[in-house]
CSV table of C-alpha atoms in Angstrom, one decimal:
chain,number,residue,atom,x,y,z
A,1,MET,CA,-105.6,23.3,-4.3
A,2,THR,CA,-102.5,21.9,-3.6
A,3,LEU,CA,-99.9,21.7,-6.7
A,4,ALA,CA,-100.3,17.9,-6.0
A,5,THR,CA,-103.6,17.8,-6.4
A,6,ALA,CA,-103.2,19.2,-9.6
A,7,ALA,CA,-101.1,17.7,-10.9
A,8,LYS,CA,-103.0,14.4,-10.7
A,9,ARG,CA,-106.2,15.7,-12.1
A,10,SER,CA,-103.9,17.1,-15.0
A,11,GLY,CA,-102.4,12.6,-15.7
A,12,ALA,CA,-106.1,12.0,-15.3
A,13,THR,CA,-107.1,14.2,-18.1
A,14,ALA,CA,-104.0,13.4,-20.1
A,15,GLY,CA,-104.5,10.3,-20.0
A,16,ARG,CA,-108.7,10.3,-21.0
A,17,ARG,CA,-109.6,10.0,-24.5
A,18,PRO,CA,-111.5,13.0,-25.2
A,19,GLU,CA,-115.2,12.4,-26.0
A,20,ARG,CA,-116.1,12.9,-29.5
A,21,PRO,CA,-119.7,15.2,-29.9
A,22,ARG,CA,-122.3,13.0,-31.2
A,23,ASP,CA,-123.4,13.5,-34.4
A,24,HIS,CA,-127.2,12.7,-34.6
A,25,GLY,CA,-127.5,14.7,-37.9
A,26,ALA,CA,-125.5,11.9,-39.3
A,27,TRP,CA,-128.8,8.9,-39.1
A,28,PHE,CA,-130.7,11.8,-41.7
A,29,LEU,CA,-128.3,11.5,-43.6
A,30,VAL,CA,-128.1,7.5,-44.2
A,31,LEU,CA,-131.5,7.2,-43.7
A,32,PRO,CA,-132.6,7.4,-47.4
A,33,ALA,CA,-130.5,4.2,-47.6
A,34,LEU,CA,-131.4,2.6,-45.1
A,35,ILE,CA,-134.9,3.0,-45.4
A,36,PRO,CA,-135.4,1.4,-48.9
A,37,ILE,CA,-133.6,-1.5,-47.4
A,38,LEU,CA,-135.9,-2.1,-44.8
A,39,VAL,CA,-138.6,-1.4,-46.4
A,40,LEU,CA,-138.2,-3.7,-49.9
A,41,SER,CA,-135.2,-6.0,-48.0
A,42,VAL,CA,-135.6,-6.8,-44.5
A,43,GLY,CA,-138.9,-6.5,-44.2
A,44,PRO,CA,-139.8,-8.9,-47.2
A,45,LEU,CA,-137.6,-11.3,-45.8
A,46,LEU,CA,-139.4,-11.1,-42.2
A,47,TYR,CA,-143.0,-11.5,-43.6
A,48,GLY,CA,-141.5,-14.5,-45.5
A,49,ILE,CA,-140.3,-16.1,-42.7
A,50,ALA,CA,-143.1,-15.5,-40.7
A,51,LEU,CA,-145.0,-17.0,-44.0
A,52,ALA,CA,-143.5,-20.0,-43.6
A,53,PHE,CA,-145.0,-21.6,-40.4
A,54,THR,CA,-148.6,-20.8,-41.8
A,55,ASP,CA,-150.7,-22.8,-44.0
A,56,ALA,CA,-150.8,-19.9,-46.9
A,57,GLN,CA,-152.8,-21.1,-49.9
A,58,SER,CA,-154.2,-19.2,-52.9
A,59,GLY,CA,-158.0,-18.5,-53.5
A,60,ARG,CA,-158.4,-20.0,-49.3
A,61,THR,CA,-161.4,-19.0,-47.5
A,62,GLN,CA,-160.7,-19.9,-44.3
A,63,ALA,CA,-158.3,-17.7,-42.5
A,64,THR,CA,-154.7,-18.6,-43.0
A,65,GLY,CA,-153.6,-20.9,-39.4
A,66,TRP,CA,-150.0,-21.0,-37.9
A,67,ILE,CA,-149.0,-24.7,-37.8
A,68,GLY,CA,-145.8,-24.5,-36.3
A,69,THR,CA,-142.8,-26.5,-38.6
A,70,LEU,CA,-145.3,-28.8,-40.2
A,71,ASN,CA,-143.7,-27.1,-43.8
A,72,PHE,CA,-140.2,-27.5,-43.0
A,73,GLN,CA,-141.0,-31.5,-41.8
A,74,ASP,CA,-142.8,-32.2,-45.0
A,75,LEU,CA,-140.1,-30.5,-46.8
A,76,LEU,CA,-137.5,-32.9,-45.1
A,77,HIS,CA,-139.5,-35.7,-47.1
A,78,ASP,CA,-139.7,-34.0,-50.0
A,79,THR,CA,-137.6,-35.0,-52.8
A,80,LEU,CA,-138.3,-33.4,-55.7
A,81,PHE,CA,-136.9,-30.4,-53.5
A,82,TRP,CA,-133.9,-32.3,-52.7
A,83,ASP,CA,-133.4,-33.4,-56.1
A,84,SER,CA,-133.7,-29.5,-57.4
A,85,PHE,CA,-131.5,-28.3,-54.3
A,86,ARG,CA,-128.7,-31.1,-56.0
A,87,ILE,CA,-129.9,-30.3,-59.6
A,88,GLY,CA,-128.9,-26.5,-57.8
A,89,LEU,CA,-125.5,-27.0,-56.6
A,90,LEU,CA,-124.8,-28.5,-59.6
A,91,TRP,CA,-125.6,-25.4,-61.6
A,92,ALA,CA,-123.7,-23.1,-59.3
A,93,VAL,CA,-120.2,-25.0,-59.1
A,94,GLY,CA,-120.8,-26.0,-62.5
A,95,VAL,CA,-121.0,-21.9,-63.8
A,96,THR,CA,-118.9,-20.7,-61.1
A,97,VAL,CA,-115.9,-22.3,-61.4
A,98,PRO,CA,-115.5,-22.4,-65.4
A,99,GLN,CA,-116.7,-18.9,-65.4
A,100,PHE,CA,-113.8,-17.6,-63.2
A,101,LEU,CA,-111.3,-19.6,-64.8
A,102,LEU,CA,-112.1,-18.4,-68.6
A,103,ALA,CA,-112.7,-14.8,-66.8
A,104,LEU,CA,-109.0,-14.8,-65.0
A,105,GLY,CA,-107.8,-15.3,-68.4
A,106,LEU,CA,-109.5,-13.2,-70.4
A,107,ALA,CA,-108.8,-10.2,-67.5
A,108,LEU,CA,-105.0,-11.2,-68.4
A,109,LEU,CA,-105.6,-10.7,-71.6
A,110,LEU,CA,-107.1,-7.8,-71.5
A,111,ASN,CA,-103.9,-6.2,-69.0
A,112,GLN,CA,-101.4,-6.5,-71.9
A,113,ASN,CA,-100.3,-3.6,-73.9
A,114,LEU,CA,-102.5,-4.9,-76.4
A,115,ARG,CA,-103.4,-3.1,-80.1
A,116,LEU,CA,-107.1,-2.0,-79.8
A,117,ARG,CA,-107.5,-3.0,-76.4
A,118,TRP,CA,-110.1,-0.5,-75.7
A,119,LEU,CA,-112.3,-2.0,-78.1
A,120,ALA,CA,-111.6,-6.1,-77.1
A,121,ARG,CA,-112.8,-4.1,-73.5
A,122,ALA,CA,-116.0,-2.9,-74.9
A,123,LEU,CA,-116.8,-6.2,-76.4
A,124,ALA,CA,-115.7,-8.8,-73.5
A,125,ILE,CA,-118.5,-6.3,-71.8
A,126,VAL,CA,-121.3,-6.7,-74.2
A,127,PRO,CA,-123.1,-9.9,-72.1
A,128,TRP,CA,-123.6,-7.7,-69.0
A,129,ALA,CA,-125.2,-4.7,-70.6
A,130,MET,CA,-127.9,-7.7,-71.9
A,131,PRO,CA,-131.7,-8.6,-69.8
A,132,GLU,CA,-131.5,-11.5,-68.8
A,133,VAL,CA,-134.2,-12.3,-70.6
A,134,VAL,CA,-132.8,-10.8,-73.3
A,135,VAL,CA,-130.0,-13.4,-73.2
A,136,GLY,CA,-132.2,-16.4,-72.8
A,137,ILE,CA,-134.5,-15.6,-76.2
A,138,MET,CA,-130.9,-14.8,-78.6
A,139,TRP,CA,-129.6,-18.3,-76.9
A,140,ARG,CA,-133.1,-20.1,-77.5
A,141,LEU,CA,-132.6,-18.6,-81.1
A,142,VAL,CA,-129.1,-20.7,-80.9
A,143,TYR,CA,-130.2,-24.3,-79.5
A,144,ASN,CA,-133.2,-24.1,-82.1
A,145,PRO,CA,-133.1,-27.6,-83.5
A,146,ASP,CA,-133.6,-26.5,-87.0
A,147,ALA,CA,-132.8,-23.4,-87.8
A,148,GLY,CA,-130.3,-22.6,-84.9
A,149,ILE,CA,-126.7,-21.4,-86.0
A,150,LEU,CA,-125.6,-23.9,-83.6
A,151,ASN,CA,-126.9,-26.9,-85.3
A,152,GLU,CA,-126.4,-25.4,-88.9
A,153,THR,CA,-123.1,-24.9,-88.3
A,154,LEU,CA,-122.9,-29.0,-87.4
A,155,ARG,CA,-124.5,-29.7,-90.2
A,156,THR,CA,-121.7,-27.6,-92.9
A,157,LEU,CA,-119.1,-29.1,-90.6
A,158,GLY,CA,-120.9,-32.3,-91.3
A,159,LEU,CA,-120.4,-33.5,-87.7
A,160,GLY,CA,-124.2,-34.6,-87.6
A,161,ASP,CA,-127.6,-33.5,-88.2
A,162,GLY,CA,-127.5,-31.3,-84.8
A,163,ARG,CA,-130.2,-32.0,-82.0
A,164,ASP,CA,-132.8,-30.5,-79.7
A,165,TRP,CA,-130.1,-29.1,-76.9
A,166,LEU,CA,-132.6,-27.6,-74.2
A,167,ALA,CA,-134.9,-30.8,-74.9
A,168,GLY,CA,-132.6,-33.5,-75.0
A,169,LEU,CA,-132.4,-34.6,-70.7
A,170,ALA,CA,-128.4,-35.6,-70.9
A,171,THR,CA,-127.7,-31.7,-72.7
A,172,VAL,CA,-129.8,-29.4,-71.5
A,173,LEU,CA,-128.0,-28.9,-68.3
A,174,PRO,CA,-124.7,-28.7,-69.6
A,175,ALA,CA,-126.2,-25.8,-72.5
A,176,VAL,CA,-127.6,-24.4,-69.7
A,177,ILE,CA,-124.5,-23.9,-67.9
A,178,LEU,CA,-122.8,-23.1,-70.9
A,179,VAL,CA,-125.5,-20.2,-71.1
A,180,GLY,CA,-124.2,-18.8,-67.0
A,181,ILE,CA,-121.0,-18.9,-67.9
A,182,TRP,CA,-121.1,-17.0,-71.4
A,183,ALA,CA,-123.8,-14.0,-69.3
A,184,GLY,CA,-121.7,-14.5,-65.7
A,185,MET,CA,-118.3,-13.6,-67.8
A,186,PRO,CA,-118.1,-9.8,-67.8
A,187,GLN,CA,-118.9,-9.2,-64.2
A,188,THR,CA,-115.9,-11.7,-62.8
A,189,THR,CA,-113.5,-10.4,-65.7
A,190,VAL,CA,-114.4,-6.9,-65.1
A,191,ALA,CA,-113.5,-6.9,-60.7
A,192,LEU,CA,-110.2,-9.7,-62.0
A,193,LEU,CA,-109.5,-7.0,-64.6
A,194,ALA,CA,-110.0,-4.1,-61.8
A,195,GLY,CA,-107.6,-6.3,-58.9
A,196,LEU,CA,-104.7,-6.7,-62.0
A,197,GLN,CA,-105.1,-3.2,-62.7
A,198,ASN,CA,-104.2,-2.5,-58.9
A,199,THR,CA,-100.9,-5.0,-58.7
A,200,PRO,CA,-97.8,-2.3,-58.7
A,201,HIS,CA,-95.9,-2.9,-61.8
A,202,GLU,CA,-92.4,-2.8,-60.3
A,203,LEU,CA,-92.9,-6.3,-58.8
A,204,HIS,CA,-93.2,-7.6,-61.9
A,205,GLU,CA,-90.2,-6.0,-63.5
A,206,ALA,CA,-88.2,-7.2,-60.3
A,207,ALA,CA,-89.2,-11.1,-60.6
A,208,ALA,CA,-88.5,-10.7,-64.3
A,209,LEU,CA,-84.7,-9.5,-63.4
A,210,ASP,CA,-84.6,-11.9,-60.7
A,211,GLY,CA,-85.4,-14.3,-63.7
A,212,ALA,CA,-88.5,-15.7,-62.7
A,213,GLY,CA,-90.7,-17.0,-66.0
A,214,ALA,CA,-94.9,-15.9,-66.3
A,215,TRP,CA,-95.9,-18.5,-64.8
A,216,ARG,CA,-93.8,-18.0,-61.4
A,217,ARG,CA,-94.6,-14.1,-61.7
A,218,PHE,CA,-98.3,-14.7,-61.6
A,219,ARG,CA,-97.9,-17.4,-58.7
A,220,THR,CA,-95.2,-15.2,-56.5
A,221,VAL,CA,-96.6,-11.9,-57.6
A,222,THR,CA,-99.7,-11.0,-59.3
A,223,TRP,CA,-102.1,-14.4,-57.6
A,224,PRO,CA,-101.3,-12.6,-54.1
A,225,ALA,CA,-102.5,-9.6,-55.0
A,226,LEU,CA,-105.8,-11.1,-56.4
A,227,ARG,CA,-106.6,-13.6,-54.2
A,228,PRO,CA,-108.5,-11.0,-52.6
A,229,VAL,CA,-110.5,-9.5,-55.4
A,230,ALA,CA,-110.7,-13.3,-56.8
A,231,LEU,CA,-112.3,-14.5,-53.5
A,232,ALA,CA,-115.0,-12.4,-53.0
A,233,ILE,CA,-116.4,-12.4,-56.5
A,234,THR,CA,-116.4,-16.1,-56.1
A,235,ALA,CA,-118.2,-16.5,-53.0
A,236,LEU,CA,-120.7,-13.9,-54.9
A,237,ASN,CA,-121.2,-15.6,-58.4
A,238,PHE,CA,-122.4,-18.5,-56.2
A,239,ILE,CA,-124.7,-17.5,-54.3
A,240,TRP,CA,-126.1,-15.0,-57.6
A,241,ASN,CA,-126.1,-18.0,-59.5
A,242,PHE,CA,-127.7,-20.5,-57.0
A,243,ASN,CA,-130.6,-18.4,-56.8
A,244,SER,CA,-130.7,-18.2,-60.4
A,245,PHE,CA,-134.4,-17.8,-61.9
A,246,ALA,CA,-135.0,-15.7,-64.9
A,247,LEU,CA,-132.3,-17.6,-67.1
A,248,VAL,CA,-133.3,-20.5,-65.8
A,249,TYR,CA,-137.0,-20.2,-66.9
A,250,VAL,CA,-136.3,-19.1,-70.4
A,251,LEU,CA,-134.2,-21.2,-71.4
A,252,THR,CA,-136.3,-24.2,-70.0
A,253,SER,CA,-138.3,-23.3,-67.6
A,254,GLY,CA,-136.9,-26.4,-65.6
A,255,GLY,CA,-137.6,-28.9,-67.9
A,256,PRO,CA,-137.1,-31.4,-69.5
A,257,GLY,CA,-138.2,-34.4,-66.5
A,258,GLY,CA,-136.9,-30.8,-63.7
A,259,ARG,CA,-133.8,-31.7,-65.3
A,260,THR,CA,-132.7,-27.9,-65.0
A,261,ARG,CA,-135.6,-27.1,-61.9
A,262,LEU,CA,-133.3,-25.1,-59.5
A,263,PRO,CA,-135.0,-24.5,-56.0
A,264,MET,CA,-135.8,-21.2,-56.6
A,265,LEU,CA,-137.4,-22.2,-60.2
A,266,PHE,CA,-139.9,-25.1,-57.4
A,267,ALA,CA,-140.4,-22.2,-54.7
A,268,TYR,CA,-141.8,-20.7,-58.0
A,269,GLU,CA,-143.8,-23.4,-58.8
A,270,GLU,CA,-145.2,-24.6,-55.6
A,271,ALA,CA,-146.5,-20.6,-54.9
A,272,PHE,CA,-147.6,-19.2,-58.2
A,273,ARG,CA,-148.7,-22.3,-59.7
A,274,TYR,CA,-149.8,-24.4,-57.0
A,275,GLY,CA,-150.6,-21.8,-55.0
A,276,GLN,CA,-148.7,-23.3,-51.8
A,277,PHE,CA,-147.5,-20.2,-50.0
A,278,GLY,CA,-146.5,-21.2,-47.0
A,279,TYR,CA,-145.0,-24.3,-48.0
A,280,ALA,CA,-143.0,-22.2,-50.9
A,281,ALA,CA,-142.0,-19.7,-48.6
A,282,ALA,CA,-140.5,-23.0,-46.4
A,283,MET,CA,-137.8,-23.5,-48.7
A,284,GLY,CA,-137.0,-20.0,-49.1
A,285,CYS,CA,-136.3,-20.1,-45.7
A,286,VAL,CA,-133.8,-23.2,-46.5
A,287,MET,CA,-132.3,-21.3,-48.8
A,288,VAL,CA,-131.5,-18.0,-47.2
A,289,ALA,CA,-129.7,-20.3,-44.5
A,290,VAL,CA,-127.9,-21.8,-46.9
A,291,ILE,CA,-126.9,-19.0,-48.3
A,292,SER,CA,-126.3,-17.6,-44.6
A,293,VAL,CA,-123.5,-20.5,-43.3
A,294,LEU,CA,-121.7,-20.0,-47.3
A,295,LEU,CA,-121.6,-16.2,-46.0
A,296,ALA,CA,-120.5,-17.3,-42.3
A,297,LEU,CA,-117.8,-18.9,-43.9
A,298,TYR,CA,-116.6,-17.1,-46.0
A,299,LEU,CA,-116.5,-14.0,-43.7
A,300,VAL,CA,-114.6,-16.3,-41.2
A,301,GLY,CA,-112.3,-17.8,-44.2
A,302,ARG,CA,-111.5,-13.8,-44.7
A,303,LEU,CA,-111.0,-13.0,-41.4
A,304,LYS,CA,-108.7,-15.6,-40.7
A,305,GLY,CA,-106.5,-14.7,-43.8
A,306,GLY,CA,-106.7,-11.5,-42.6
A,307,GLU,CA,-105.0,-12.8,-39.3
A,308,ASP,CA,-102.7,-15.0,-41.3
A,309,ARG,CA,-100.9,-11.9,-42.6
């Protein structure tokens, strides 16, 4: 072998990346986490999508038949479902936006060097530790028209005899939204507080030395560092709120007059009260599609934001 040939081979070998050995054993480490996801999430999702194209009903003596897109065609003309969809959007936006603003203010407060800060932080996450059913029962007692603490307080202050907040057509949705804000604030506060604590303190000191006020420091230092966390938690909160079920079901069961019938509640009633499993599965598919679009928009926005930086 000539020197030129040897040099050529060595150059080709040097320019080529060494192949990494494939570790097939890594799959065995992933399987314990992957199997429950496939069995409990992906499997039921695929089954529900397939069920949406059938006439499945409870108590049928005949075999379930394939009907194609008939359930979706009926759904397009179902004004009750689209009304519940509108209520779901109002609920999700009405809870998510104030929840974020209040949690941001609370996180900024808890990030200060205050006395008994540890106690305030512990109390701030108390609603997070309570199951949604317990939260719903507790707030039903608060809103009780006869002995609820809200109406008793209004009577004591001379602001009227109170009202049945969960039975009035004009008050029920704002009352339920208030409960959703209270119940969902802790996780938002914790996420924002973690983002605030990851912001370098030196940047705030430098901005303060330059004469920047509190608002300017927040706008130029705090918010740019907090924005990725804020966008992520807001997107997740919107999805969680749009898919809410237990809290609203315990509070109002979708009433009165369907004023709090969220899409998930409507699908539940169609499936387990009226036995229309195929039709309810079609509703679930529409909700999954909406959530997927929202997630896609969020991810595209995140990717564009990363490219801009």
